[in-house]
Amino acid sequence: MPLLDRIVSEIRTRGALSVAEFMEIALHEPELGYYSAAAQRSGRGGDFYTSVDVGPLFGEMIAAQLAEMWEVMRTPGDDGFDLVEAGAGNGRLARDVMDAAARDFPEFYRRIRLTLVERSAAARGAQPATLGPHMARAPELRRTLPDTVTGVVFANELLDALPVRVVERTGEGLREVMVSERDGVLVESRRPISDPMLAEHIRASPADLPPGGRTEVGLAASQWLKDAAVALQRGFLLLFDYGHETGAIESAVRPGGTLTSHRGHLADSDWLATPGARDLTADVDLTSLRRTADRCGLVTLAVVDQTYFLLSNGLAARLETGHDRRAVSRRLAARTLVMPGGLGSTMKAMVFAKHLGTPRLRGTSAGRLT
């Protein structure tokens, strides 16, 4: 396995890797990493499902919310609205959003300046064909966030795939879990917490872990939010992801943490196995994310279950009552998107604003976290 050999060589050269360093290589090593090697990883032929895989209805609902955000922001003389999707993959969600905007909100559509941000060269290469006629509104296909944005940055299942550090409570106190190797096999090791940023995070949000318990620290997610806040001159952040409050993540229900690998639509905790051949994710710490947002000058408008966001945005009104294939298909898609215990409650919608006060949006008007 070339990627395993690459990781073992890295460890032998400079010592044990943090879990975040291991994830970075396993997911993004050029041509060999999980996301680098393919244009699409979700769906029936992939390793997991997302709301985008359910069909275009999810994109339609996001388009409705974006159109309202544009109405909140628009001022006389505005000639453009930045719409930035981060972690855009091959562009399927952006296409669904743009299809709906062109059909249902044509004036909004004409103002859109679309930017897709995606690290994977394979996925970026597929975006023009996926977007089709909407490429006329997408002058930039980027690897990193733009320097300035006046409009909306949105993302679906981006933060849960960012590298995390892992902390465990041992008999000697908190220790960081590391990735070492033994005879060419990847194994776990432990070290005292020495990284200043990791130590600061722990001080700000003390880990209430049982003996042997673990938790993930999403320093990369916090940094991404900081970068997005700097780029956003005025507008909104709209994020969908798996997440829990700090106390829920560290509860006895998840004593081993939430770091999980996905392969062939099966989830397991063997995240060291076959690097590059499986997805790696960890639940987002919503408490930490809100704290970071506050420090970056963002106003948290809502953090709610996806179910409430979609229903508040008028999901039910978009469903036909007939028995033809399209009507039945859309009702089944809606059910999947809001189902308790599935995407409806495990996925959270997070909405932040900058330099807009606290506008009341349809998607943030009601709901709660479960």
CSV table of C-alpha atoms in Angstrom, one decimal:
chain,number,residue,atom,x,y,z
A,1,MET,CA,0.0,0.0,0.0
A,2,PRO,CA,1.8,3.1,-1.2
A,3,LEU,CA,0.0,5.5,1.2
A,4,LEU,CA,0.7,3.2,4.2
A,5,ASP,CA,4.4,3.1,3.2
A,6,ARG,CA,4.4,6.9,3.0
A,7,ILE,CA,2.9,7.2,6.5
A,8,VAL,CA,5.3,4.7,8.0
A,9,SER,CA,8.3,6.5,6.4
A,10,GLU,CA,7.1,9.8,7.8
A,11,ILE,CA,6.8,8.3,11.3
A,12,ARG,CA,10.3,6.7,11.1
A,13,THR,CA,11.7,10.0,9.9
A,14,ARG,CA,10.3,12.4,12.4
A,15,GLY,CA,8.5,10.4,15.1
A,16,ALA,CA,4.8,9.8,16.0
A,17,LEU,CA,2.2,11.8,14.1
A,18,SER,CA,-0.8,13.5,15.8
A,19,VAL,CA,-4.1,12.1,14.7
A,20,ALA,CA,-4.7,15.3,12.8
A,21,GLU,CA,-1.4,14.9,10.8
A,22,PHE,CA,-2.4,11.3,10.1
A,23,MET,CA,-5.8,12.3,8.8
A,24,GLU,CA,-4.4,15.0,6.6
A,25,ILE,CA,-2.2,12.5,4.8
A,26,ALA,CA,-4.8,9.8,4.7
A,27,LEU,CA,-7.5,12.1,3.3
A,28,HIS,CA,-5.5,14.6,1.2
A,29,GLU,CA,-2.2,13.2,0.1
A,30,PRO,CA,-2.0,14.1,-3.7
A,31,GLU,CA,-3.2,11.2,-5.9
A,32,LEU,CA,-3.2,8.8,-2.9
A,33,GLY,CA,-5.5,10.3,-0.3
A,34,TYR,CA,-9.1,9.3,0.1
A,35,TYR,CA,-10.5,12.6,-1.3
A,36,SER,CA,-7.6,13.2,-3.7
A,37,ALA,CA,-8.0,10.0,-5.6
A,38,ALA,CA,-11.7,10.4,-6.7
A,39,ALA,CA,-14.1,13.1,-7.8
A,40,GLN,CA,-17.0,11.7,-5.7
A,41,ARG,CA,-17.0,9.6,-2.6
A,42,SER,CA,-20.7,9.6,-1.5
A,43,GLY,CA,-23.8,8.0,-2.9
A,44,ARG,CA,-24.8,4.5,-3.7
A,45,GLY,CA,-21.4,3.7,-5.3
A,46,GLY,CA,-19.5,5.4,-2.5
A,47,ASP,CA,-18.9,4.9,1.2
A,48,PHE,CA,-21.6,7.1,2.8
A,49,TYR,CA,-24.7,9.1,2.0
A,50,THR,CA,-25.2,12.9,2.4
A,51,SER,CA,-28.3,15.1,2.0
A,52,VAL,CA,-27.1,15.8,-1.5
A,53,ASP,CA,-27.4,12.2,-2.5
A,54,VAL,CA,-31.1,12.2,-1.6
A,55,GLY,CA,-31.8,14.3,-4.7
A,56,PRO,CA,-32.2,18.0,-5.7
A,57,LEU,CA,-34.7,18.8,-2.9
A,58,PHE,CA,-32.0,19.7,-0.4
A,59,GLY,CA,-30.4,22.1,-2.8
A,60,GLU,CA,-33.9,23.7,-3.5
A,61,MET,CA,-34.3,24.4,0.2
A,62,ILE,CA,-30.9,26.0,0.5
A,63,ALA,CA,-31.7,28.1,-2.6
A,64,ALA,CA,-34.8,29.4,-0.8
A,65,GLN,CA,-32.8,30.3,2.2
A,66,LEU,CA,-30.1,32.0,0.2
A,67,ALA,CA,-32.7,34.0,-1.7
A,68,GLU,CA,-34.0,35.3,1.6
A,69,MET,CA,-30.5,36.2,2.8
A,70,TRP,CA,-30.0,38.1,-0.5
A,71,GLU,CA,-33.2,40.0,0.2
A,72,VAL,CA,-31.9,40.9,3.7
A,73,MET,CA,-28.6,42.1,2.4
A,74,ARG,CA,-29.5,43.9,-0.9
A,75,THR,CA,-29.2,47.6,-1.1
A,76,PRO,CA,-29.9,50.0,-4.0
A,77,GLY,CA,-27.1,49.8,-6.6
A,78,ASP,CA,-25.9,46.3,-5.7
A,79,ASP,CA,-24.8,44.5,-8.8
A,80,GLY,CA,-23.6,41.2,-7.4
A,81,PHE,CA,-23.9,38.7,-4.6
A,82,ASP,CA,-21.0,36.3,-3.7
A,83,LEU,CA,-22.1,32.8,-3.2
A,84,VAL,CA,-19.2,30.5,-2.1
A,85,GLU,CA,-19.6,26.8,-1.5
A,86,ALA,CA,-16.7,25.4,0.6
A,87,GLY,CA,-15.9,21.7,0.2
A,88,ALA,CA,-17.9,21.7,-3.0
A,89,GLY,CA,-16.8,18.3,-4.3
A,90,ASN,CA,-17.7,17.8,-7.9
A,91,GLY,CA,-20.3,20.6,-7.8
A,92,ARG,CA,-23.6,18.6,-7.3
A,93,LEU,CA,-25.0,20.7,-4.5
A,94,ALA,CA,-24.1,23.9,-6.2
A,95,ARG,CA,-25.8,22.7,-9.4
A,96,ASP,CA,-29.0,21.8,-7.4
A,97,VAL,CA,-28.9,25.3,-5.7
A,98,MET,CA,-28.4,27.1,-9.0
A,99,ASP,CA,-31.0,25.1,-10.8
A,100,ALA,CA,-33.6,26.1,-8.1
A,101,ALA,CA,-32.4,29.7,-8.0
A,102,ALA,CA,-32.7,30.1,-11.8
A,103,ARG,CA,-36.2,28.6,-11.8
A,104,ASP,CA,-37.7,30.0,-8.6
A,105,PHE,CA,-35.7,33.2,-7.9
A,106,PRO,CA,-34.5,34.6,-11.3
A,107,GLU,CA,-33.7,38.0,-10.0
A,108,PHE,CA,-31.5,36.6,-7.3
A,109,TYR,CA,-29.9,34.2,-9.8
A,110,ARG,CA,-28.8,37.0,-12.0
A,111,ARG,CA,-26.9,38.6,-9.1
A,112,ILE,CA,-25.0,35.5,-8.1
A,113,ARG,CA,-21.2,35.4,-8.4
A,114,LEU,CA,-20.5,31.7,-7.7
A,115,THR,CA,-17.3,30.4,-6.3
A,116,LEU,CA,-16.6,26.7,-5.6
A,117,VAL,CA,-13.9,25.9,-3.2
A,118,GLU,CA,-12.5,22.3,-3.3
A,119,ARG,CA,-9.1,20.8,-2.3
A,120,SER,CA,-9.4,17.7,-4.5
A,121,ALA,CA,-8.0,18.3,-8.0
A,122,ALA,CA,-10.1,15.3,-9.3
A,123,ALA,CA,-13.3,16.9,-7.9
A,124,ARG,CA,-12.4,20.3,-9.2
A,125,GLY,CA,-11.9,18.8,-12.6
A,126,ALA,CA,-15.4,17.4,-12.6
A,127,GLN,CA,-17.1,20.7,-11.6
A,128,PRO,CA,-17.5,22.4,-15.1
A,129,ALA,CA,-19.4,19.4,-16.5
A,130,THR,CA,-21.6,19.2,-13.4
A,131,LEU,CA,-22.4,22.9,-13.3
A,132,GLY,CA,-23.2,23.0,-17.1
A,133,PRO,CA,-24.8,26.3,-18.0
A,134,HIS,CA,-24.2,27.7,-14.5
A,135,MET,CA,-20.5,27.9,-15.2
A,136,ALA,CA,-21.3,31.3,-16.7
A,137,ARG,CA,-21.9,32.5,-13.1
A,138,ALA,CA,-18.9,30.7,-11.7
A,139,PRO,CA,-15.7,32.6,-12.7
A,140,GLU,CA,-13.6,30.9,-10.0
A,141,LEU,CA,-13.1,27.3,-9.1
A,142,ARG,CA,-10.7,27.5,-6.2
A,143,ARG,CA,-8.7,25.4,-3.8
A,144,THR,CA,-9.0,27.9,-0.9
A,145,LEU,CA,-11.5,30.5,0.3
A,146,PRO,CA,-11.5,33.8,-1.6
A,147,ASP,CA,-9.9,36.8,0.2
A,148,THR,CA,-13.2,38.7,0.4
A,149,VAL,CA,-16.8,37.7,0.3
A,150,THR,CA,-19.9,39.8,0.4
A,151,GLY,CA,-22.8,37.4,0.5
A,152,VAL,CA,-22.9,33.8,1.8
A,153,VAL,CA,-20.4,31.1,2.4
A,154,PHE,CA,-22.1,27.7,2.7
A,155,ALA,CA,-20.9,24.1,3.2
A,156,ASN,CA,-22.4,20.7,3.7
A,157,GLU,CA,-20.5,18.1,5.7
A,158,LEU,CA,-17.2,20.0,5.5
A,159,LEU,CA,-16.2,20.5,9.1
A,160,ASP,CA,-16.7,16.8,10.2
A,161,ALA,CA,-14.1,15.8,7.7
A,162,LEU,CA,-11.4,18.2,8.9
A,163,PRO,CA,-8.5,16.7,10.9
A,164,VAL,CA,-8.9,16.5,14.6
A,165,ARG,CA,-6.6,16.0,17.6
A,166,VAL,CA,-7.6,13.2,20.0
A,167,VAL,CA,-7.2,13.5,23.8
A,168,GLU,CA,-7.6,10.6,26.3
A,169,ARG,CA,-7.9,10.5,30.1
A,170,THR,CA,-5.3,8.1,31.4
A,171,GLY,CA,-4.2,7.3,35.0
A,172,GLU,CA,-1.6,10.0,34.6
A,173,GLY,CA,-4.1,12.6,33.4
A,174,LEU,CA,-4.9,13.9,29.9
A,175,ARG,CA,-2.7,12.7,27.1
A,176,GLU,CA,-2.8,13.2,23.4
A,177,VAL,CA,-3.3,10.1,21.3
A,178,MET,CA,-0.6,9.7,18.6
A,179,VAL,CA,-0.1,7.5,15.6
A,180,SER,CA,3.1,5.4,15.7
A,181,GLU,CA,4.2,2.2,13.8
A,182,ARG,CA,5.5,-1.2,14.8
A,183,ASP,CA,7.0,-3.4,12.2
A,184,GLY,CA,5.2,-1.5,9.5
A,185,VAL,CA,1.8,-1.6,11.2
A,186,LEU,CA,0.2,1.6,12.5
A,187,VAL,CA,-0.5,1.6,16.2
A,188,GLU,CA,-1.6,4.2,18.8
A,189,SER,CA,0.7,5.8,21.3
A,190,ARG,CA,0.3,8.5,23.9
A,191,ARG,CA,2.2,11.7,24.8
A,192,PRO,CA,1.8,14.6,27.3
A,193,ILE,CA,-0.1,17.5,25.9
A,194,SER,CA,2.6,20.0,24.8
A,195,ASP,CA,1.0,21.9,21.9
A,196,PRO,CA,0.0,25.4,23.1
A,197,MET,CA,-3.1,25.6,20.9
A,198,LEU,CA,-4.3,22.2,22.1
A,199,ALA,CA,-3.6,23.1,25.7
A,200,GLU,CA,-5.4,26.4,25.4
A,201,HIS,CA,-8.5,24.7,23.9
A,202,ILE,CA,-8.6,22.2,26.8
A,203,ARG,CA,-8.3,25.1,29.3
A,204,ALA,CA,-11.2,26.9,27.6
A,205,SER,CA,-13.3,23.8,27.4
A,206,PRO,CA,-12.2,21.3,30.1
A,207,ALA,CA,-12.7,17.7,29.0
A,208,ASP,CA,-15.0,16.0,31.6
A,209,LEU,CA,-13.9,12.5,30.5
A,210,PRO,CA,-14.2,9.2,32.5
A,211,PRO,CA,-11.0,7.1,32.9
A,212,GLY,CA,-10.1,5.8,29.5
A,213,GLY,CA,-12.5,8.2,27.8
A,214,ARG,CA,-11.6,10.1,24.7
A,215,THR,CA,-12.6,13.3,22.9
A,216,GLU,CA,-11.7,15.0,19.7
A,217,VAL,CA,-10.5,18.6,19.5
A,218,GLY,CA,-11.4,20.3,16.2
A,219,LEU,CA,-8.6,22.9,15.9
A,220,ALA,CA,-8.8,22.7,12.1
A,221,ALA,CA,-12.6,23.3,12.2
A,222,SER,CA,-12.1,26.4,14.4
A,223,GLN,CA,-9.3,27.7,12.2
A,224,TRP,CA,-11.5,27.2,9.1
A,225,LEU,CA,-14.3,29.2,10.8
A,226,LYS,CA,-11.8,32.0,11.7
A,227,ASP,CA,-10.6,32.1,8.0
A,228,ALA,CA,-14.2,32.2,6.8
A,229,ALA,CA,-15.0,35.0,9.2
A,230,VAL,CA,-12.0,37.1,8.0
A,231,ALA,CA,-13.0,36.6,4.4
A,232,LEU,CA,-16.7,37.5,5.0
A,233,GLN,CA,-16.9,41.2,4.8
A,234,ARG,CA,-20.7,41.3,5.2
A,235,GLY,CA,-23.1,38.4,5.0
A,236,PHE,CA,-23.9,34.9,6.3
A,237,LEU,CA,-22.3,31.5,6.9
A,238,LEU,CA,-24.6,28.6,6.4
A,239,LEU,CA,-23.2,25.2,7.5
A,240,PHE,CA,-24.6,21.7,7.7
A,241,ASP,CA,-22.8,19.0,9.7
A,242,TYR,CA,-22.9,16.3,12.3
A,243,GLY,CA,-22.4,17.8,15.7
A,244,HIS,CA,-23.1,17.9,19.4
A,245,GLU,CA,-22.6,20.2,22.3
A,246,THR,CA,-19.4,19.6,24.3
A,247,GLY,CA,-21.1,17.8,27.1
A,248,ALA,CA,-22.9,15.4,24.8
A,249,ILE,CA,-19.6,14.5,22.9
A,250,GLU,CA,-17.8,13.8,26.2
A,251,SER,CA,-20.7,11.9,27.8
A,252,ALA,CA,-20.5,8.3,28.9
A,253,VAL,CA,-22.6,7.5,25.8
A,254,ARG,CA,-19.5,8.2,23.6
A,255,PRO,CA,-16.6,7.1,25.9
A,256,GLY,CA,-14.4,6.2,22.9
A,257,GLY,CA,-15.0,9.5,21.1
A,258,THR,CA,-16.6,10.0,17.8
A,259,LEU,CA,-13.7,9.5,15.3
A,260,THR,CA,-15.1,7.0,12.8
A,261,SER,CA,-14.2,5.5,9.5
A,262,HIS,CA,-16.6,4.8,6.7
A,263,ARG,CA,-16.2,2.2,3.9
A,264,GLY,CA,-18.8,0.5,1.8
A,265,HIS,CA,-21.6,2.3,3.8
A,266,LEU,CA,-20.3,0.6,7.0
A,267,ALA,CA,-19.0,2.7,9.9
A,268,ASP,CA,-16.5,1.4,12.4
A,269,SER,CA,-13.8,2.7,14.8
A,270,ASP,CA,-10.9,1.1,13.1
A,271,TRP,CA,-9.7,4.4,11.7
A,272,LEU,CA,-6.0,3.3,11.4
A,273,ALA,CA,-6.8,0.6,8.9
A,274,THR,CA,-6.1,0.9,5.2
A,275,PRO,CA,-5.4,4.7,5.1
A,276,GLY,CA,-6.5,6.3,1.9
A,277,ALA,CA,-9.2,3.7,1.3
A,278,ARG,CA,-11.8,5.0,3.8
A,279,ASP,CA,-13.4,8.2,5.0
A,280,LEU,CA,-12.5,9.6,8.4
A,281,THR,CA,-14.9,11.9,10.3
A,282,ALA,CA,-15.5,13.2,13.8
A,283,ASP,CA,-18.6,15.0,15.2
A,284,VAL,CA,-18.3,18.8,15.3
A,285,ASP,CA,-18.1,20.4,18.7
A,286,LEU,CA,-20.9,22.9,18.4
A,287,THR,CA,-20.1,24.6,21.7
A,288,SER,CA,-16.5,25.3,20.7
A,289,LEU,CA,-17.6,26.4,17.2
A,290,ARG,CA,-20.0,29.0,18.7
A,291,ARG,CA,-17.3,30.2,21.0
A,292,THR,CA,-15.0,30.7,18.1
A,293,ALA,CA,-17.7,32.4,16.1
A,294,ASP,CA,-18.2,34.9,18.9
A,295,ARG,CA,-14.5,35.7,19.1
A,296,CYS,CA,-14.4,36.3,15.3
A,297,GLY,CA,-17.2,38.8,15.3
A,298,LEU,CA,-19.9,36.5,14.0
A,299,VAL,CA,-23.4,36.5,15.4
A,300,THR,CA,-24.9,33.0,15.9
A,301,LEU,CA,-28.4,33.2,14.5
A,302,ALA,CA,-29.3,29.5,15.0
A,303,VAL,CA,-27.9,26.0,15.6
A,304,VAL,CA,-30.8,23.6,15.0
A,305,ASP,CA,-31.6,20.1,13.7
A,306,GLN,CA,-31.8,20.0,10.0
A,307,THR,CA,-35.4,18.9,10.3
A,308,TYR,CA,-36.4,22.3,11.8
A,309,PHE,CA,-34.4,24.3,9.3
A,310,LEU,CA,-36.0,22.6,6.3
A,311,LEU,CA,-39.5,22.7,7.7
A,312,SER,CA,-39.2,26.3,8.7
A,313,ASN,CA,-38.1,27.1,5.2
A,314,GLY,CA,-41.3,25.7,3.7
A,315,LEU,CA,-40.3,22.1,2.8
A,316,ALA,CA,-43.9,20.8,3.1
A,317,ALA,CA,-45.2,23.4,0.7
A,318,ARG,CA,-42.8,22.1,-2.0
A,319,LEU,CA,-44.2,18.6,-2.0
A,320,GLU,CA,-46.8,17.4,-4.5
A,321,THR,CA,-49.8,15.4,-3.3
A,322,GLY,CA,-50.2,13.2,-6.4
A,323,HIS,CA,-49.1,9.6,-7.0
A,324,ASP,CA,-46.9,10.0,-10.0
A,325,ARG,CA,-43.3,9.0,-9.8
A,326,ARG,CA,-42.0,12.6,-9.3
A,327,ALA,CA,-44.4,13.4,-6.5
A,328,VAL,CA,-43.7,10.1,-4.7
A,329,SER,CA,-40.0,10.5,-5.2
A,330,ARG,CA,-40.0,14.0,-3.7
A,331,ARG,CA,-42.0,12.9,-0.7
A,332,LEU,CA,-39.6,10.1,0.0
A,333,ALA,CA,-36.7,12.5,-0.3
A,334,ALA,CA,-38.3,14.9,2.1
A,335,ARG,CA,-38.9,12.0,4.6
A,336,THR,CA,-35.2,11.0,4.4
A,337,LEU,CA,-34.0,14.6,4.9
A,338,VAL,CA,-36.1,15.1,8.1
A,339,MET,CA,-36.2,11.6,9.5
A,340,PRO,CA,-35.5,11.5,13.3
A,341,GLY,CA,-32.4,9.4,14.0
A,342,GLY,CA,-31.3,9.9,10.5
A,343,LEU,CA,-30.3,13.0,8.6
A,344,GLY,CA,-33.0,15.1,10.1
A,345,SER,CA,-31.6,15.0,13.7
A,346,THR,CA,-28.0,14.0,13.3
A,347,MET,CA,-27.3,16.8,10.8
A,348,LYS,CA,-27.3,20.3,12.3
A,349,ALA,CA,-27.9,23.6,10.5
A,350,MET,CA,-25.7,26.4,11.7
A,351,VAL,CA,-26.3,30.0,10.7
A,352,PHE,CA,-24.0,32.9,11.5
A,353,ALA,CA,-24.1,36.6,10.4
A,354,LYS,CA,-21.6,39.4,10.1
A,355,HIS,CA,-22.3,43.1,10.1
A,356,LEU,CA,-26.0,42.5,9.7
A,357,GLY,CA,-27.3,42.6,13.2
A,358,THR,CA,-29.6,39.7,14.1
A,359,PRO,CA,-32.0,39.3,11.2
A,360,ARG,CA,-34.8,36.9,11.6
A,361,LEU,CA,-34.7,34.3,8.8
A,362,ARG,CA,-37.3,31.6,8.0
A,363,GLY,CA,-34.8,28.8,8.5
A,364,THR,CA,-33.8,30.1,12.0
A,365,SER,CA,-37.3,31.0,13.2
A,366,ALA,CA,-38.0,27.8,15.1
A,367,GLY,CA,-36.4,24.5,16.2
A,368,ARG,CA,-34.0,23.0,18.6
A,369,LEU,CA,-31.1,20.6,19.0
A,370,THR,CA,-31.5,16.9,19.8
